Tab-separated table of C-alpha atoms in Angstrom:
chain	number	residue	atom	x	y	z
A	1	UNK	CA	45.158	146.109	-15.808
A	2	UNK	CA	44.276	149.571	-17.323
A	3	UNK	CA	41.435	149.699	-19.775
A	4	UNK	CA	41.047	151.712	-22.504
A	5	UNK	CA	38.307	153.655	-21.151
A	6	UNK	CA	39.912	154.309	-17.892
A	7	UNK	CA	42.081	155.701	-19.850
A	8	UNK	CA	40.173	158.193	-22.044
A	9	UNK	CA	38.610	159.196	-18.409
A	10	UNK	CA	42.309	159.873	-17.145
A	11	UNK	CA	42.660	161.959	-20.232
A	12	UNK	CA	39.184	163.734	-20.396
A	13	UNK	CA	40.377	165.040	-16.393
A	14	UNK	CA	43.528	166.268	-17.531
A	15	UNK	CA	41.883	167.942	-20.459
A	16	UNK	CA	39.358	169.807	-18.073
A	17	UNK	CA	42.178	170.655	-15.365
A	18	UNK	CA	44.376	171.986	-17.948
A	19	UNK	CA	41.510	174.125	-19.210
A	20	UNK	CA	40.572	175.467	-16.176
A	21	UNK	CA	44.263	176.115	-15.228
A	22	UNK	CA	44.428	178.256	-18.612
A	23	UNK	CA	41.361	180.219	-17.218
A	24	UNK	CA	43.079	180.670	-14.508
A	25	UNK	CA	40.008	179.089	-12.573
A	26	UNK	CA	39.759	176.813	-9.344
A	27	UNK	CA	38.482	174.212	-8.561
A	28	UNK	CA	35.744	175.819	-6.720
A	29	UNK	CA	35.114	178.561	-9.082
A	30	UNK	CA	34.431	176.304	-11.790
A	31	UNK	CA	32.274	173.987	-9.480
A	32	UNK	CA	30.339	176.761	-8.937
A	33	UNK	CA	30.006	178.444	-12.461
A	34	UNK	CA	28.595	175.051	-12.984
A	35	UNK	CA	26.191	174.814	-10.019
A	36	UNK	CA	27.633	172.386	-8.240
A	37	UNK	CA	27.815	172.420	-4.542
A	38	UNK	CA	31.614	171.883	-3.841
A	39	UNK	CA	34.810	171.473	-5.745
A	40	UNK	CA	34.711	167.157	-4.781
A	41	UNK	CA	32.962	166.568	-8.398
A	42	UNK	CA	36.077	168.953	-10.453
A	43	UNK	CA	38.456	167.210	-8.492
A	44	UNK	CA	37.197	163.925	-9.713
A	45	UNK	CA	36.829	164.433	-13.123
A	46	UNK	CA	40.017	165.581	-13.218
A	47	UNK	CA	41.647	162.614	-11.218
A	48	UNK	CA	40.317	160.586	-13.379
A	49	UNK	CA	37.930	158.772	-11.052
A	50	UNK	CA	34.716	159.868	-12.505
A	51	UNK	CA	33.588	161.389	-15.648
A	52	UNK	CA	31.111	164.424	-16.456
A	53	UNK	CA	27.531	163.997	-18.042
A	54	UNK	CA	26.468	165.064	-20.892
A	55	UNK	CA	25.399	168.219	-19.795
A	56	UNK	CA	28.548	168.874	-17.506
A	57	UNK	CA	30.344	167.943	-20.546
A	58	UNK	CA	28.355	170.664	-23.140
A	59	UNK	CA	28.371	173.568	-20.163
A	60	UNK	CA	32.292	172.374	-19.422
A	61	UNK	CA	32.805	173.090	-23.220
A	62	UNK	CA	31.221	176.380	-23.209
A	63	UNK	CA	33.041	177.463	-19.630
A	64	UNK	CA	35.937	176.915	-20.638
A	65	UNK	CA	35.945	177.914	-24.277
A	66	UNK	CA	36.837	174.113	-25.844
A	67	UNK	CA	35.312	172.160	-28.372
A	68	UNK	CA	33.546	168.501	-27.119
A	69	UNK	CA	35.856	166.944	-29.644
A	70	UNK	CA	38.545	168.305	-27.440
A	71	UNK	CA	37.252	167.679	-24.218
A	72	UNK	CA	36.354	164.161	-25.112
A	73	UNK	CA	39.381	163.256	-27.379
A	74	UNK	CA	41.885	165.990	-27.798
A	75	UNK	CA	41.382	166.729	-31.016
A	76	UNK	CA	40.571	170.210	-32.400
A	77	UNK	CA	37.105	170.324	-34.140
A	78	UNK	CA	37.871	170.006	-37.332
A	79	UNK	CA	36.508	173.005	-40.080
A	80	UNK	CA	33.450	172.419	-42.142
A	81	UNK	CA	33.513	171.414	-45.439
A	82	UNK	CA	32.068	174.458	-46.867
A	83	UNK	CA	34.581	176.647	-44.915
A	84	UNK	CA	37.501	174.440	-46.207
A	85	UNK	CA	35.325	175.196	-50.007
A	86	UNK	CA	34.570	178.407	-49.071
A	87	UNK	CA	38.482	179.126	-48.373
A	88	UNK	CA	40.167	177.424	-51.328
A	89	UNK	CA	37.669	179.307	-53.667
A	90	UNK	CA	38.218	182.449	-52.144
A	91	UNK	CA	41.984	181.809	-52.373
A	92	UNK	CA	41.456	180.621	-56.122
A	93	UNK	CA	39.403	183.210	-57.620
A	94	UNK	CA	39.761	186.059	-59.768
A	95	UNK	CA	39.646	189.138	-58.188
A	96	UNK	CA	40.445	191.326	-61.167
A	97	UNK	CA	37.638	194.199	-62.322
């Protein structure tokens, strides 16, 4: 029986391979941007067998130019509420002299 959380982990590893792919990283590379000795950790994050720490997780997000909210759960971090305010204002106000 698959759990939820192994699945969010099977997800989280696809997230990070895709990413990497789109960086047109390898395995290695990004092992190594990341200080790790070997490519054995990227390979199981992204088979699902393990997931990254904390920290893997907040360098992972900077590497590879992705939110945490997308790493973690696919989602795109959503905009602030005072750039959503910010926006509709701008788009609302007078601009006339």
């Amino acid at each position: 029986m698959t759990t939820e959380f192994q699945l969010s982990r099977i997800a989280i590893g696809e997230r990070i391979r895709a990413a990497r792919l789109s960086r047109g990283w390898l395995q290695r590379e990004l092992a190594e941007a990341l200080g790790l000795s070997g490519k054995s950790v990227i390979a199981s994050w992204e088979g699902g067998w393990t997931t990254p720490s904390l920290r893997h997780l907040v360098a992972l997000s900077k590497l590879l130019r992705r939110s945490l909210d997308w790493l973690l759960k696919g989602e795109k971090r959503s905009r602030s509420k005072l750039s959503e305010r910010l926006g509709s204002e701008a788009v609302a106000g007078d601009f006339s002299i």
